[in-house]
GROMACS .gro file of C-alpha atoms in nm:
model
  411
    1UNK     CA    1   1.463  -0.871  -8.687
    2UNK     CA    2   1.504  -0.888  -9.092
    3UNK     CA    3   1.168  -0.718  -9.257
    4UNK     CA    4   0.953  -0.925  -9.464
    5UNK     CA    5   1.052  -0.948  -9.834
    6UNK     CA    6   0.801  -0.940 -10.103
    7UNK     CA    7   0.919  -1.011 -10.482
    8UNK     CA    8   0.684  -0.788 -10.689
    9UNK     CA    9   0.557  -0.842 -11.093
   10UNK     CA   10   0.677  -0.495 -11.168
   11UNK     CA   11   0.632  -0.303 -11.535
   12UNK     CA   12   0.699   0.031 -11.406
   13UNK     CA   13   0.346   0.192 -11.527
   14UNK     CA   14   0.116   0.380 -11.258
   15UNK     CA   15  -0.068   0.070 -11.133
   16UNK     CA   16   0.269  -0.120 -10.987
   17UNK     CA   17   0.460   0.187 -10.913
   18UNK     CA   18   0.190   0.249 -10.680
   19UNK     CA   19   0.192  -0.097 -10.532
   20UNK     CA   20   0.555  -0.114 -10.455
   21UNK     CA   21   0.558   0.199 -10.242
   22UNK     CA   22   0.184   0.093 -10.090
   23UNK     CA   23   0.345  -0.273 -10.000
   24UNK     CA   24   0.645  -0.147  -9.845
   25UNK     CA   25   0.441   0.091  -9.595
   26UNK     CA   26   0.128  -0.123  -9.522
   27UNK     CA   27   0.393  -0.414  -9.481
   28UNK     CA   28   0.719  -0.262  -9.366
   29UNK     CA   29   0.880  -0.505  -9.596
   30UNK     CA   30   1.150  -0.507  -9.825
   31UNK     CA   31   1.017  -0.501 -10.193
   32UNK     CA   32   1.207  -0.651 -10.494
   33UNK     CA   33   1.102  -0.539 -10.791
   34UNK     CA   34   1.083  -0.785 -11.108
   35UNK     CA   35   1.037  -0.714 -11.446
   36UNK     CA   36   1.051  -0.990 -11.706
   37UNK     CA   37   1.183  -0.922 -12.087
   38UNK     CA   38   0.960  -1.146 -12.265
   39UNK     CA   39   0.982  -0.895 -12.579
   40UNK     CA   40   0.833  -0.533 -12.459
   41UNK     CA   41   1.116  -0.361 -12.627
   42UNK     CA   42   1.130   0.024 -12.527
   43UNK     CA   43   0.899  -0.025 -12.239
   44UNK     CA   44   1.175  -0.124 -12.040
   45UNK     CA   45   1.364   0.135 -12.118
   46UNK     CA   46   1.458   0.315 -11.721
   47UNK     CA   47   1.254   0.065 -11.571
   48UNK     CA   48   1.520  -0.049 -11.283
   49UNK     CA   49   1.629   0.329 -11.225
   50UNK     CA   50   1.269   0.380 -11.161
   51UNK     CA   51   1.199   0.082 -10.897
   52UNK     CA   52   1.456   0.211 -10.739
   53UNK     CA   53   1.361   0.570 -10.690
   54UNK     CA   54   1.002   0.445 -10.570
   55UNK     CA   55   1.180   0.255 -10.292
   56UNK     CA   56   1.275  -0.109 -10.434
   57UNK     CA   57   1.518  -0.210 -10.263
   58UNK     CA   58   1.653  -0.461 -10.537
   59UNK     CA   59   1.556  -0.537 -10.908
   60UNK     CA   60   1.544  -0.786 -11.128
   61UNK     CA   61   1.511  -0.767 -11.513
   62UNK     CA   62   1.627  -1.121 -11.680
   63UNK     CA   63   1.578  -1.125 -12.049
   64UNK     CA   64   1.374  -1.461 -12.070
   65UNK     CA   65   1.311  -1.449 -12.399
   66UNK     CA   66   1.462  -1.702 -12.547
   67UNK     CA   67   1.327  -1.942 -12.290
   68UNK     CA   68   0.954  -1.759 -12.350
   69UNK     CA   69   0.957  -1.868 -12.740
   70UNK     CA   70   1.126  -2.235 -12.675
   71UNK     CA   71   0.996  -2.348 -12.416
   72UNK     CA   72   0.656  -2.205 -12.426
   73UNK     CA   73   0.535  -2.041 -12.720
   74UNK     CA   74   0.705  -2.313 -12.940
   75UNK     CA   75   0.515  -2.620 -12.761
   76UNK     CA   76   0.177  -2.422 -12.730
   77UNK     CA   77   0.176  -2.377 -13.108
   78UNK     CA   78   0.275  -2.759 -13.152
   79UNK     CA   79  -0.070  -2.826 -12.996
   80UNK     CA   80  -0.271  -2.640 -13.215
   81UNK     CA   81  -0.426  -2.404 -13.001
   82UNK     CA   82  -0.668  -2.133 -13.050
   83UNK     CA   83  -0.919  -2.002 -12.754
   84UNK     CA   84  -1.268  -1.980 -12.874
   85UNK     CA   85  -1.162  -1.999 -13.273
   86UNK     CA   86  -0.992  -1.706 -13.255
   87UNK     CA   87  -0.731  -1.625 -12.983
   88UNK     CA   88  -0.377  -1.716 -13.008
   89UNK     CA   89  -0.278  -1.699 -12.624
   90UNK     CA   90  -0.035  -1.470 -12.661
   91UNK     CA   91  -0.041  -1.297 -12.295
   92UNK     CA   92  -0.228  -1.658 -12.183
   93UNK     CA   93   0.124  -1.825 -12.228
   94UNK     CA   94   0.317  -1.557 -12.117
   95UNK     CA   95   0.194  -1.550 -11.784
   96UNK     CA   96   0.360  -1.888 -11.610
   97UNK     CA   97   0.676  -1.850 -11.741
   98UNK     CA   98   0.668  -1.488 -11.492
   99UNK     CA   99   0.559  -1.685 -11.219
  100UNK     CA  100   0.821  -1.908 -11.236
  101UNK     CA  101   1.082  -1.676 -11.246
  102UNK     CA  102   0.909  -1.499 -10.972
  103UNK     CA  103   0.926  -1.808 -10.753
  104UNK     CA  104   1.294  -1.871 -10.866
  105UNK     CA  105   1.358  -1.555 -10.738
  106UNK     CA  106   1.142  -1.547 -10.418
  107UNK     CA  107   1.336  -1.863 -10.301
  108UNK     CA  108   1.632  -1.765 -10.397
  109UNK     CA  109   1.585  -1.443 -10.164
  110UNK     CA  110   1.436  -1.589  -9.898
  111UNK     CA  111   1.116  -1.372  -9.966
  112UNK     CA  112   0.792  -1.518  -9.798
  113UNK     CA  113   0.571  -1.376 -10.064
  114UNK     CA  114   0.488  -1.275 -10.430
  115UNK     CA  115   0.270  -0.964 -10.544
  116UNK     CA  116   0.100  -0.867 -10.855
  117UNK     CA  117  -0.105  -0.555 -11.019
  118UNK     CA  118  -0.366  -0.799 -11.154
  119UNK     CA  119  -0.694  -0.653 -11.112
  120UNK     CA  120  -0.994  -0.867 -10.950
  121UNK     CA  121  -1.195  -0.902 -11.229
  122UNK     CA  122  -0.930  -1.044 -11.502
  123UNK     CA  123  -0.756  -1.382 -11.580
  124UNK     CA  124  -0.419  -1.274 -11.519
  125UNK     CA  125  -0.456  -1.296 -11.147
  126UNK     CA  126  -0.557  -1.664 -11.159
  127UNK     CA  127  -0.271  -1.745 -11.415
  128UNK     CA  128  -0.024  -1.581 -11.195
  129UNK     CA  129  -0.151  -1.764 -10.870
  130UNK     CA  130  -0.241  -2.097 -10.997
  131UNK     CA  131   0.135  -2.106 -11.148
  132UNK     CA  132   0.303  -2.014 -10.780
  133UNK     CA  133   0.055  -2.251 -10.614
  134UNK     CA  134   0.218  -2.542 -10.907
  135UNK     CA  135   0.530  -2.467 -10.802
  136UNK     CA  136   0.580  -2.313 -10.468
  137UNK     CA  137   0.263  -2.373 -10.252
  138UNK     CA  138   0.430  -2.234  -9.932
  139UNK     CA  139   0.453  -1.892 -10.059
  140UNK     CA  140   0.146  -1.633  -9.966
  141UNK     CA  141   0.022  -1.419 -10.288
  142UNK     CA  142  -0.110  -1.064 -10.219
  143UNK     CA  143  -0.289  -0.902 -10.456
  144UNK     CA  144  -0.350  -0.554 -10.359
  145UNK     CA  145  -0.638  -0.535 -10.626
  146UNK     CA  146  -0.852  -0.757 -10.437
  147UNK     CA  147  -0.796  -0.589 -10.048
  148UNK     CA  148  -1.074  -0.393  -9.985
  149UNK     CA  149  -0.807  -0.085  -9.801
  150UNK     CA  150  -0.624  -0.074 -10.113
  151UNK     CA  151  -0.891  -0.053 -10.341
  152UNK     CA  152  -1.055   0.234 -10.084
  153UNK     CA  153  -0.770   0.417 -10.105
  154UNK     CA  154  -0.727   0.437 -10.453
  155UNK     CA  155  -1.114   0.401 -10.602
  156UNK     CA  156  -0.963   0.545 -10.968
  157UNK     CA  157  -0.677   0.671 -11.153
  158UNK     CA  158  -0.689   1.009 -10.992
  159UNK     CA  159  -0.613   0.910 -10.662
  160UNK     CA  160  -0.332   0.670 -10.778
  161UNK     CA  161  -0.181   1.005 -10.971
  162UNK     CA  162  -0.225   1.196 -10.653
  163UNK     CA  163  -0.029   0.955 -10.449
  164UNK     CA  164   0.228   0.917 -10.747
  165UNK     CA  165   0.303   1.275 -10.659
  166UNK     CA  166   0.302   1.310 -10.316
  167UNK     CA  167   0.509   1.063 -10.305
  168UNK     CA  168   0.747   1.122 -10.595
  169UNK     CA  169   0.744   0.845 -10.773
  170UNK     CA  170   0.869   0.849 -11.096
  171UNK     CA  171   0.560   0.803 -11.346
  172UNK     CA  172   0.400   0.990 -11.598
  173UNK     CA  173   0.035   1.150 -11.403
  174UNK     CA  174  -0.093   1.224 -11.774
  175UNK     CA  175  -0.469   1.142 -11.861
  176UNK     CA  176  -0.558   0.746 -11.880
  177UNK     CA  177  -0.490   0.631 -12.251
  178UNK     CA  178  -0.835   0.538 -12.459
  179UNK     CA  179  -0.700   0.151 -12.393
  180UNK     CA  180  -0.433  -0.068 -12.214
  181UNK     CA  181  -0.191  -0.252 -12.380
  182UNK     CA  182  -0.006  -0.591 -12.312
  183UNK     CA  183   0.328  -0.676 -12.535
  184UNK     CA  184   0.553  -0.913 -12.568
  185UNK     CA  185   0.748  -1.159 -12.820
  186UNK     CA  186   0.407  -1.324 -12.910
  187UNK     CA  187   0.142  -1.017 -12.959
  188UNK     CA  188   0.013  -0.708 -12.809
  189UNK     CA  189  -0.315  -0.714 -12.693
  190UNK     CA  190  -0.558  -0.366 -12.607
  191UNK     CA  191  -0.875  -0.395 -12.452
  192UNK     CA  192  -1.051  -0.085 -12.192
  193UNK     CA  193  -1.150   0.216 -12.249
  194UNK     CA  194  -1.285   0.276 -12.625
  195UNK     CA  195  -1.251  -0.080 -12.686
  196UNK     CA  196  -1.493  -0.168 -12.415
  197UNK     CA  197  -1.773  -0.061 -12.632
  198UNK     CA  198  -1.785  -0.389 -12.888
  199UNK     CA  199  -1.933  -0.129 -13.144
  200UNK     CA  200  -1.623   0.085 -13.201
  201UNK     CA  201  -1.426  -0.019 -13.493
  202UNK     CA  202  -1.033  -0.006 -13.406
  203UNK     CA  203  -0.998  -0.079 -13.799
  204UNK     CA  204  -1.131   0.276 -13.907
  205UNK     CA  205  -0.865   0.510 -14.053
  206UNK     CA  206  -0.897   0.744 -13.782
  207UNK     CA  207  -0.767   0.478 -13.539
  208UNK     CA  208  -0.460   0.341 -13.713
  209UNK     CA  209  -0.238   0.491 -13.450
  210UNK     CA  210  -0.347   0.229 -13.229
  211UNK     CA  211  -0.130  -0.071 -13.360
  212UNK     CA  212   0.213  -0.091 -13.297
  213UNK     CA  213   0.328  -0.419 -13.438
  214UNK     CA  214   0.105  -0.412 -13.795
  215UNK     CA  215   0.057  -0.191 -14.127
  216UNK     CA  216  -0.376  -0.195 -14.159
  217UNK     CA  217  -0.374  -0.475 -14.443
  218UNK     CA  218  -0.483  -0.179 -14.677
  219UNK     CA  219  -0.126   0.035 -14.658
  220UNK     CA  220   0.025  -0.370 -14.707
  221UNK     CA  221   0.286  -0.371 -14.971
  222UNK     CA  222   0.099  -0.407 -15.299
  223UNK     CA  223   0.340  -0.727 -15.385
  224UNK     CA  224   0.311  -1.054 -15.239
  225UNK     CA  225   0.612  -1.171 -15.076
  226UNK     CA  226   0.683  -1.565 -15.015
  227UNK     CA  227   0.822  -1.730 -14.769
  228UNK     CA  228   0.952  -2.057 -14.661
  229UNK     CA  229   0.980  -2.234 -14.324
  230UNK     CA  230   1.159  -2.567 -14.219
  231UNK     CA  231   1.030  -2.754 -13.977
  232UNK     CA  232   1.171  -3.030 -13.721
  233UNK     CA  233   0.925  -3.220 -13.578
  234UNK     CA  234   0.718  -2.962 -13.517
  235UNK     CA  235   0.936  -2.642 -13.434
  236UNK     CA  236   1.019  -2.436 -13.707
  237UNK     CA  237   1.390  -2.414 -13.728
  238UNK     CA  238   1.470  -2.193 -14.072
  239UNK     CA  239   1.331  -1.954 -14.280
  240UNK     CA  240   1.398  -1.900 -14.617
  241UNK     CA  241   1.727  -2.158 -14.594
  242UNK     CA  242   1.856  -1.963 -14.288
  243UNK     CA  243   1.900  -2.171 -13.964
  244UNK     CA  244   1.707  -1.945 -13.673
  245UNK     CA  245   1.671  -1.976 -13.314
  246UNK     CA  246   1.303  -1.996 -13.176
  247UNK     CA  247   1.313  -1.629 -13.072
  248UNK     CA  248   1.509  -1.536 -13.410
  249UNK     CA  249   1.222  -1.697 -13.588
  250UNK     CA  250   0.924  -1.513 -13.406
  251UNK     CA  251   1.111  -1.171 -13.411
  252UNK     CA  252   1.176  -1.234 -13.776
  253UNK     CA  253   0.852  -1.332 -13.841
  254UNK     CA  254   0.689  -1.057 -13.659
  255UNK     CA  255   0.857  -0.829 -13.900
  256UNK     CA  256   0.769  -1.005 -14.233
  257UNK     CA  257   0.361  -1.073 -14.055
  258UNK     CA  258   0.373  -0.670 -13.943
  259UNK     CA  259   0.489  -0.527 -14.267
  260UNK     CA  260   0.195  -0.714 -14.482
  261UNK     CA  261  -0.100  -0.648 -14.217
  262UNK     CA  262  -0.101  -1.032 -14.084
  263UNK     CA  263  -0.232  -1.115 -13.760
  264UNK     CA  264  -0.518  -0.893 -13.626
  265UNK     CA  265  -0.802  -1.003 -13.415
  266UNK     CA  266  -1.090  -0.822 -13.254
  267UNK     CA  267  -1.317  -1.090 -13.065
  268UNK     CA  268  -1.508  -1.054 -12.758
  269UNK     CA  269  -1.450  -1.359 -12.526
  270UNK     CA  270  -1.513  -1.556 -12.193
  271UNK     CA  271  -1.299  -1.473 -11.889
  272UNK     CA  272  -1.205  -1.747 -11.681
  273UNK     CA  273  -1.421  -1.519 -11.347
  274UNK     CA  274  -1.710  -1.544 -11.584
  275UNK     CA  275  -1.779  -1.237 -11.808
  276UNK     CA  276  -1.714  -1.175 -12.109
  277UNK     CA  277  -1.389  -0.883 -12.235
  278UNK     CA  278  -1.320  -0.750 -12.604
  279UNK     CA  279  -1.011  -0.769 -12.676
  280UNK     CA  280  -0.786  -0.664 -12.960
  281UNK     CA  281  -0.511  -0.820 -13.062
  282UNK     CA  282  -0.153  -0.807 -13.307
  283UNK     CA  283  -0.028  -1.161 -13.361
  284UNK     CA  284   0.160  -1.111 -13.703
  285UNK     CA  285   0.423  -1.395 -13.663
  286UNK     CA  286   0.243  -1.594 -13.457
  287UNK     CA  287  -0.021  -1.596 -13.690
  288UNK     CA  288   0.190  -1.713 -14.020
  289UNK     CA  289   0.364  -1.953 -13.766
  290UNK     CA  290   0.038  -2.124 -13.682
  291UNK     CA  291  -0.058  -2.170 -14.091
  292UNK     CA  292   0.251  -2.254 -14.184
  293UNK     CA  293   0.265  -2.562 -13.877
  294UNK     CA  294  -0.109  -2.658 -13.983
  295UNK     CA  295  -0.003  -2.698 -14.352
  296UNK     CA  296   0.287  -2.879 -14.250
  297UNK     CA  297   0.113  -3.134 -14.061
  298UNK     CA  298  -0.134  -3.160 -14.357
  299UNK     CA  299   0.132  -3.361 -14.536
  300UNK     CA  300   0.298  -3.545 -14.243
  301UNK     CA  301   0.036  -3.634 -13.973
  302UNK     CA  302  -0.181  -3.975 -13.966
  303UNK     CA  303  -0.547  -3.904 -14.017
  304UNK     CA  304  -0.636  -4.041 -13.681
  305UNK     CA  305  -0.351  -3.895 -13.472
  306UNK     CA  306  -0.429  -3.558 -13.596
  307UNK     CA  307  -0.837  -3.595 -13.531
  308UNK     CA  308  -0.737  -3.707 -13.197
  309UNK     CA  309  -0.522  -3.432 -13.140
  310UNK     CA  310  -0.755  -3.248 -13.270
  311UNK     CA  311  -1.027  -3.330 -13.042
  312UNK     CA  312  -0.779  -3.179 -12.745
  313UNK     CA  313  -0.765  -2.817 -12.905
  314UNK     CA  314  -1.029  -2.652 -12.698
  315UNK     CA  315  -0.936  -2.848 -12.358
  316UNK     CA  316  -0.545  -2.768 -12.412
  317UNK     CA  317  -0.674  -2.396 -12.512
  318UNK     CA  318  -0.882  -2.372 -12.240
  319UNK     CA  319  -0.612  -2.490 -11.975
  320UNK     CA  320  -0.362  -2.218 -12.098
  321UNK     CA  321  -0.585  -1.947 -12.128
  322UNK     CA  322  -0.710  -2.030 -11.750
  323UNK     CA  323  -0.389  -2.058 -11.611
  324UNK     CA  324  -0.304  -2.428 -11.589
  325UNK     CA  325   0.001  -2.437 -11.765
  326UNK     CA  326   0.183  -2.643 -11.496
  327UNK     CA  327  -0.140  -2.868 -11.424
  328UNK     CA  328  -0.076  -3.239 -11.443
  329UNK     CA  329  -0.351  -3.260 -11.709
  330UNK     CA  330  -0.140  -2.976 -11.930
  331UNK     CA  331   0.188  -3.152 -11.907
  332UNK     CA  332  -0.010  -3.493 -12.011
  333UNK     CA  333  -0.149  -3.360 -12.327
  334UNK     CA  334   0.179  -3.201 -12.408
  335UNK     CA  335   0.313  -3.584 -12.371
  336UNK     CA  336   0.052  -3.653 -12.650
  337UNK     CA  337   0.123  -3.332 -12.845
  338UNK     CA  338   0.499  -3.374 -12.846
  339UNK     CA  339   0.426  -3.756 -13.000
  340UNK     CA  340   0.181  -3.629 -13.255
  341UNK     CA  341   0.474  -3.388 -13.353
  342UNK     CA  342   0.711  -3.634 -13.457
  343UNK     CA  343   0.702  -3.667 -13.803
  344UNK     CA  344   0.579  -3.322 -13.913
  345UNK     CA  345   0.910  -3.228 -14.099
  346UNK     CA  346   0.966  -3.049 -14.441
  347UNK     CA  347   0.919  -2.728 -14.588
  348UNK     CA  348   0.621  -2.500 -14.601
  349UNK     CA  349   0.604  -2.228 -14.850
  350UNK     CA  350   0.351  -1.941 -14.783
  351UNK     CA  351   0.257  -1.645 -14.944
  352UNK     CA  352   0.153  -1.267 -14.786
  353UNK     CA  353  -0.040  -1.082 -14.894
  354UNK     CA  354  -0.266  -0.742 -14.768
  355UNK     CA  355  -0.357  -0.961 -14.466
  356UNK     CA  356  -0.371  -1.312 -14.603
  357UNK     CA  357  -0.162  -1.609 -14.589
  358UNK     CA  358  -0.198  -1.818 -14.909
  359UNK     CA  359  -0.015  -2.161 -14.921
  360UNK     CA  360   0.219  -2.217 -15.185
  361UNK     CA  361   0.341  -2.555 -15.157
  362UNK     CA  362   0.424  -2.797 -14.913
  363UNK     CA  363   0.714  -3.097 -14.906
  364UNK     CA  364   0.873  -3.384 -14.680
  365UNK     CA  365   1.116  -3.608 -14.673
  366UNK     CA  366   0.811  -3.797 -14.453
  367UNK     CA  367   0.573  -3.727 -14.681
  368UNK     CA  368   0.206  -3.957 -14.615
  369UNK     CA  369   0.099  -3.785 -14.969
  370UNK     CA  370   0.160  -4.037 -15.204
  371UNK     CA  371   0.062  -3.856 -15.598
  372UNK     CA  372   0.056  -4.231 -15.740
  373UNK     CA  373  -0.187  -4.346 -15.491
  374UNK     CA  374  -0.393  -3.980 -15.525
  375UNK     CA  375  -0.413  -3.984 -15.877
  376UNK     CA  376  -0.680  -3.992 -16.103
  377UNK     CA  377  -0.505  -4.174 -16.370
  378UNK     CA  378  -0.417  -4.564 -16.330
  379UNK     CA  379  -0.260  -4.616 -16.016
  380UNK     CA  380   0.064  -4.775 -16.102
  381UNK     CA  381   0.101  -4.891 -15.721
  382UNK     CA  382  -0.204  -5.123 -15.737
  383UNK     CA  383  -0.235  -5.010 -15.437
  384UNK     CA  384  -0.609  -4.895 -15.432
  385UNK     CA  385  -0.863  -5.058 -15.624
  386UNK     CA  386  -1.193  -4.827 -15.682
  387UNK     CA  387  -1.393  -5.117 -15.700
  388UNK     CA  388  -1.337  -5.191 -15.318
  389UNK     CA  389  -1.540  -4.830 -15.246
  390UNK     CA  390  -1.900  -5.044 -15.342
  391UNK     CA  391  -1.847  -5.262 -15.014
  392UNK     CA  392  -1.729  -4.987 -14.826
  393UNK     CA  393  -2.042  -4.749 -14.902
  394UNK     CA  394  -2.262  -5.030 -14.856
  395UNK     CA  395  -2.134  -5.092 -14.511
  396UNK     CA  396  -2.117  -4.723 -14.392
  397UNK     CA  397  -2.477  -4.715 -14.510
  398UNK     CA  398  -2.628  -4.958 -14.308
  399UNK     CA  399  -2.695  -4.789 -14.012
  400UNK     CA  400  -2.849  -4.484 -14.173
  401UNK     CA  401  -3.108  -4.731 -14.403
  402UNK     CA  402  -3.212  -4.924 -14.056
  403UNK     CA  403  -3.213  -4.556 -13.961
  404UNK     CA  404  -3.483  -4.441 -14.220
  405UNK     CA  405  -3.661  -4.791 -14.182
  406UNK     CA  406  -3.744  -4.738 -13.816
  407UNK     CA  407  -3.791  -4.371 -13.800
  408UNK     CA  408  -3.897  -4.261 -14.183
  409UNK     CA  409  -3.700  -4.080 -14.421
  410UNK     CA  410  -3.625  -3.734 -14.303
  411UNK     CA  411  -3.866  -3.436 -14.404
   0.00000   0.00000   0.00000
């Protein structure tokens, strides 16, 4: 009889080395390891070498990163989005697009279920299950974090090393880093360890070794450097005259963002299981890519269609940072997102600075700025007559003088 197979979410650090061998004893199954190259760089350097040696008996590593920044970070960004003010969802929206390669994978293996290293107390575990449910309800999910015999066996890191080496796997049984990181095309986040204590400052000089992707906005270059971005209904397609890919764009501007100190965030925020989590975060293009959209749609977006888009920020936010990226609701505010987007073309041109992103003009062929309308010289259009503001004022203050009649003028 053929053994089970189980595809596994596999990054090669202590945590899933661990699982693989655990899920191929406890099951006697046949465990294919899958990493996804959504942008970690040097982190997969020896990675399918190593599922091998722990006793995968396939692997998978499919560079989806082009996919990852058109088909997902690209359409996030159109929307707006920003969890809790802040947060721009860069491991969020990184999360489905594994699970459906997962899935794509697990059918197309005949494998009768997926696993993951999420722990029981994060968001990643419902991202990762909510997106096979979406797409491939018939497949079980184990998640060895939340079985109480895994999580006796291994109650800490020790134990995990000790098993690491009695079993030779191939990982690195040094002491646990001060934090844990997450990377790919769109940020790297850190949160644990030091950073669980909301009081320590990951800014300080003495912690500069922490970020990877970012000079501190004080070592910036001490010249502004501009920039300027083309955008096609939405997506930005060039920079600086020079047709880019999606992914060419976000690597590019991940340089450019990095080497001026853009794109840092240190928030404390509300899991999806109910607690709150610091988190740090390095979001340098991301974080130009999001001004530089806003300031385009400035120019190009109706009044109304952007206040109602708008008004969908925090519901679209909250559905991608909870995992509902293939939820019917989701794909039905895209629908209104992509429709929003489909006059905000033109050219942005930004400035960066030591941190900062200062606009520096805006233009479009679809332009709903009209300077003969806006000006405060005679308006050769005729198009607006100031006198028509009295009536206007007088009707928008009706309600507030019945207002004051009934209930008295405010103290």
């Amino acid at each position: 009889m053929a053994k089970e197979k189980i595809v596994l979410a596999y990054s090669g650090g202590l945590d899933t080395s661990v699982i693989l061998k655990w899920l191929k004893e406890t099951y006697d199954a046949e465990i294919i390891a899958f990493t996804a190259d959504i942008g970690q760089k040097e982190e997969l350097d020896g990675l399918e070498e190593k599922a091998l040696a722990t006793g995968a008996s396939k692997v998978y590593i499919d560079d989806l990163r082009d996919e990852f920044a058109s088909d997902f970070i690209y359409p996030m960004f159109q929307s707006g989005a920003l969890y809790e003010g802040q947060y721009l969802l860069g491991t969020s929206i990184a999360r489905p697009l594994i699970a459906k390669r997962m899935v794509d994978i697990a059918i197309a293996e005949g494998a009768t279920a997926i696993a993951h290293g999420a722990t029981g107390k994060g968001n990643d575990q419902v991202r990762f299950e909510l997106g096979v449910a979406a797409l491939a309800p018939n497949i079980k999910v184990i998640a060895p974090w939340r079985l109480e015999e895994f999580r006796n066996q291994f109650p800490g890191r020790a134990e995990m090393i000790a098993y690491a080496e009695a079993n030779d796997i191939p990982v690195q049984a040094s002491a646990a880093k001060p934090y844990s990181m997450d990377r790919n095309l769109l940020h790297i986040s850190y949160e644990s360890g030091v950073l669980e204590d909301p009081w320590f400052d990951p800014s300080a000089p003495e912690n500069k070794g922490m970020f990877l992707l970012s000079n501190a906005p004080e070592d910036a270059p001490d010249e502004a450097e501009y920039l300027e971005l083309d955008f096609v209904k939405g997506d930005c397609v060039a920079l600086n005259g020079e047709s880019l890919t999606p992914l060419q764009v976000m690597e590019k501007l991940n340089e450019l963002g990095g080497k001026h100190g853009i794109g840092r965030v240190d928030m404390v925020e509300n899991r999806f299981v109910g607690m709150k989590s610091r988190g740090v975060y390095e979001t340098p293009g991301g974080t130009i890519l999001f001004v530089a959209h806003r300031k385009m749609e400035s120019i190009t977006m109706d009044r109304e269609v952007m206040n109602l888009r708008d008004s969908l920020i925090t519901r679209y936010s909250t559905l991608v940072y909870n995992g509902f990226w293939f939820a019917p609701e989701r794909i039905a505010l895209q629908a209104l997102v992509t429709q929003s987007q489909q006059n905000v073309t033109g050219t942005v041109r930004l400035k960066l600075y030591k941190g900062n992103i200062i606009g520096a003009g805006v233009k479009s062929p679809v332009s709903l700025y009209n300077p003969e309308i806006a000006t405060m010289e005679a308006d050769p259009t005729q198009a607006y007559d100031q006198g028509d503001a009295t009536g206007f004022i007088h009707l928008n203050a009706l309600r507030l003088k019945v207002s004051t009649g009934v209930n008295g003028a405010s103290k």
